[in-house]
mmCIF file of C-alpha atoms in Angstrom:
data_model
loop_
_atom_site.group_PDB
_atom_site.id
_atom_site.type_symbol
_atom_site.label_atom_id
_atom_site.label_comp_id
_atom_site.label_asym_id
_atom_site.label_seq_id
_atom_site.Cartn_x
_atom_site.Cartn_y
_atom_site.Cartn_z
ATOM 1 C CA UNK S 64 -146.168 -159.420 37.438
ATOM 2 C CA UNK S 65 -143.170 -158.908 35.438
ATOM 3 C CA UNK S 66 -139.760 -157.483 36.365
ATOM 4 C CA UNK S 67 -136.992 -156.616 34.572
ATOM 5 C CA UNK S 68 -133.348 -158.367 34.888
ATOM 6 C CA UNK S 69 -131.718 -156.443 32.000
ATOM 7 C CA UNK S 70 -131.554 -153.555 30.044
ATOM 8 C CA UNK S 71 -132.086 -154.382 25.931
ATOM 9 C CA UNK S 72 -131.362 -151.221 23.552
ATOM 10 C CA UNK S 73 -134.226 -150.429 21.440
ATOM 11 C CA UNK S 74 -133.105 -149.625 17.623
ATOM 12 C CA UNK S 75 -133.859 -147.570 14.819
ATOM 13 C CA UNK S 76 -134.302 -143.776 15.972
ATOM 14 C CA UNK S 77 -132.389 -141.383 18.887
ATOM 15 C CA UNK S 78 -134.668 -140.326 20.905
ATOM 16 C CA UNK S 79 -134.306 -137.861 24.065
ATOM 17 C CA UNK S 80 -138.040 -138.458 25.623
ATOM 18 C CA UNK S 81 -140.017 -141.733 25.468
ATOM 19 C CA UNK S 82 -144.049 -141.660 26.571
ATOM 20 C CA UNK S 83 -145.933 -145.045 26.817
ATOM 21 C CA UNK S 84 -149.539 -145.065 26.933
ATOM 22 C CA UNK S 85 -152.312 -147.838 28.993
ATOM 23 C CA UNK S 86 -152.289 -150.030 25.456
ATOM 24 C CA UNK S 87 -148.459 -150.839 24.660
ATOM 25 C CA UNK S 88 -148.110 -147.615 22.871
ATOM 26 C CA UNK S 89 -144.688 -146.638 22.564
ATOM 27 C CA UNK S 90 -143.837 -142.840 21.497
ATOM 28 C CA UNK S 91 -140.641 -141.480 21.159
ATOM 29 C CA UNK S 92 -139.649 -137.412 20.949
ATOM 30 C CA UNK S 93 -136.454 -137.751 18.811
ATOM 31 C CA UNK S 94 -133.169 -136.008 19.516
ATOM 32 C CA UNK S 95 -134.027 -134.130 16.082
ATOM 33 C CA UNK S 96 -137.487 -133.002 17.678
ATOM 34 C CA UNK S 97 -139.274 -135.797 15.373
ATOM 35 C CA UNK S 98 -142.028 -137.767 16.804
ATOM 36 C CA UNK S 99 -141.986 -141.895 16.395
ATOM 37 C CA UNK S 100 -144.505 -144.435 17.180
ATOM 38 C CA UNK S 101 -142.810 -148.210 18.302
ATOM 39 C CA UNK S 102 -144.982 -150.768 16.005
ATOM 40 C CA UNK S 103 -145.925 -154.218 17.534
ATOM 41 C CA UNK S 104 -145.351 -153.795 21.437
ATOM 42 C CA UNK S 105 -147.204 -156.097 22.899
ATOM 43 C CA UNK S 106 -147.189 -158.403 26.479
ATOM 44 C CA UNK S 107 -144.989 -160.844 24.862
ATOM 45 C CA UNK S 108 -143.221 -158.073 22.433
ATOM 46 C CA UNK S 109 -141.635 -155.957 24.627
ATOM 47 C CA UNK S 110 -139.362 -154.457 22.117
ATOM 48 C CA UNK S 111 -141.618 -154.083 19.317
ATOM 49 C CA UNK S 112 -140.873 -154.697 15.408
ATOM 50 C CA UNK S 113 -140.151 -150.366 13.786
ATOM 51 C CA UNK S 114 -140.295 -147.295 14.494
ATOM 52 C CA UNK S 115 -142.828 -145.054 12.272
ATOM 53 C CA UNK S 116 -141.976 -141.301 12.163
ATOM 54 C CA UNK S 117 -145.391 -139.246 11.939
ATOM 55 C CA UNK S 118 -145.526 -135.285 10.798
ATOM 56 C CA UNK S 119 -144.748 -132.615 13.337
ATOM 57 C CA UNK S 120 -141.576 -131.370 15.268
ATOM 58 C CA UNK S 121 -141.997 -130.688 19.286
ATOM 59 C CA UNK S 122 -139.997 -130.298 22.374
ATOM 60 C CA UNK S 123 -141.933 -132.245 24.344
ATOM 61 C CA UNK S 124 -144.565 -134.790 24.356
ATOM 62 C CA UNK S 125 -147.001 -136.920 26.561
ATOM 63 C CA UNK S 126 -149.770 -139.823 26.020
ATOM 64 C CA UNK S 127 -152.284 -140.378 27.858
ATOM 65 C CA UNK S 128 -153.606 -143.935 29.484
ATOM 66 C CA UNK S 129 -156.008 -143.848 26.316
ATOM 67 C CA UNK S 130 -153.342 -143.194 23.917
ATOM 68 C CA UNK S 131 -154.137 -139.295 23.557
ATOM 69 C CA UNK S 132 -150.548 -137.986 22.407
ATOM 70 C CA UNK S 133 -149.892 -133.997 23.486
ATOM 71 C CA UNK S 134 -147.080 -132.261 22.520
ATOM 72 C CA UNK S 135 -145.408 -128.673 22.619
ATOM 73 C CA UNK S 136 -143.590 -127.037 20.145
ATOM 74 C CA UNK S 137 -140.610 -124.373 19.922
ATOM 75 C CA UNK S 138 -143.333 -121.732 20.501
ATOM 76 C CA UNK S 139 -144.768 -123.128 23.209
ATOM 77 C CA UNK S 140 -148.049 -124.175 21.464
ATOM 78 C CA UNK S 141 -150.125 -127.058 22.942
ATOM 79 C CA UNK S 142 -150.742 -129.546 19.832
ATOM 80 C CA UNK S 143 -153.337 -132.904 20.266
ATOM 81 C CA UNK S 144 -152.763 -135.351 17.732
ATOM 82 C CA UNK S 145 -155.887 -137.037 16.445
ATOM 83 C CA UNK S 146 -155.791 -141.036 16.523
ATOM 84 C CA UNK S 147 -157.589 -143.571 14.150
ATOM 85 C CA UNK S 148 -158.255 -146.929 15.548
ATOM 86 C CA UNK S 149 -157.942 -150.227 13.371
ATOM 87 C CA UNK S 150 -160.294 -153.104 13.775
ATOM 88 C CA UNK S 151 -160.616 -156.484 12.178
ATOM 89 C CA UNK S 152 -158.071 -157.084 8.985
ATOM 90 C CA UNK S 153 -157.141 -153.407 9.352
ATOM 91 C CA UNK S 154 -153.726 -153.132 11.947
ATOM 92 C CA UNK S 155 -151.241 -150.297 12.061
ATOM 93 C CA UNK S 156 -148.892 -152.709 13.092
ATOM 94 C CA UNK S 157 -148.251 -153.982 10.189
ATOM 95 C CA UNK S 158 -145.881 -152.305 7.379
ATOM 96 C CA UNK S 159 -147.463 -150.646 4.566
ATOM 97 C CA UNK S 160 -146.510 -148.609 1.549
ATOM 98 C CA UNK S 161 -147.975 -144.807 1.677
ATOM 99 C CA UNK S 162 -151.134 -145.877 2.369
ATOM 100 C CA UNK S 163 -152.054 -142.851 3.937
ATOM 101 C CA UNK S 164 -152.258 -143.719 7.638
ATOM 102 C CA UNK S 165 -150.132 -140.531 8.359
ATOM 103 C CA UNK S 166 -151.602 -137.951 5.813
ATOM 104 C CA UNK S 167 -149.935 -135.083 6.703
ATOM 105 C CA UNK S 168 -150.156 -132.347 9.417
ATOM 106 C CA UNK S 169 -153.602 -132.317 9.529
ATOM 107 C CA UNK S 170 -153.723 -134.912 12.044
ATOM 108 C CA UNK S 171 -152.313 -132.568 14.475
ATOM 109 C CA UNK S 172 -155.050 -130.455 16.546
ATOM 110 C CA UNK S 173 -153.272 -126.803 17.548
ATOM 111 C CA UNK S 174 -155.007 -126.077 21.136
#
């Protein structure tokens, strides 16, 4: 198994809370209360390729093993956040131009 020797810093957002699912899924609760997925964590990726800011603004967030992200907000309101998963040709690791992975708030589920 692997262990660490060193500490690398991770680029590209602030970020006050970090939650990593069972499937190299990397989110990150920013110091602005934005939420950011790490892109292209893998086994041999450890540091991924970007950061990817999706809609919403929490205090605090959590992911599940199966990549289930569940946040909180300045009310205190429990929020789910619905996940589409890419098969074949499609990947979300890969850049693309507004091609509407992250629609809007919609993709949040108020509990």
């Amino acid at each position: 198994f692997p262990v660490g020797t060193s500490w690398e810093v991770v680029p590209g957002v602030g970020v006050r809370e970090v939650s990593i699912s069972g499937g190299y899924v990397v989110w990150a609760l920013c110091t602005n209360g934005d939420v950011a997925c790490r892109y292209g964590v893998s086994g041999t990726n450890f540091l991924g390729d970007y950061w990817k800011k999706v809609p919403g603004n929490f205090e605090l967030i959590s992911v599940t093993p199966d990549d289930e992200l569940w946040a909180i907000d300045q009310n205190g309101q429990l929020f789910c956040r619905r996940t589409q998963h890419f098969y074949g040709t499609q990947s979300p690791f890969k850049p693309r131009s507004n091609s509407g992975l992250f629609p809007g708030e919609e993709e949040w589920e108020l509990i």
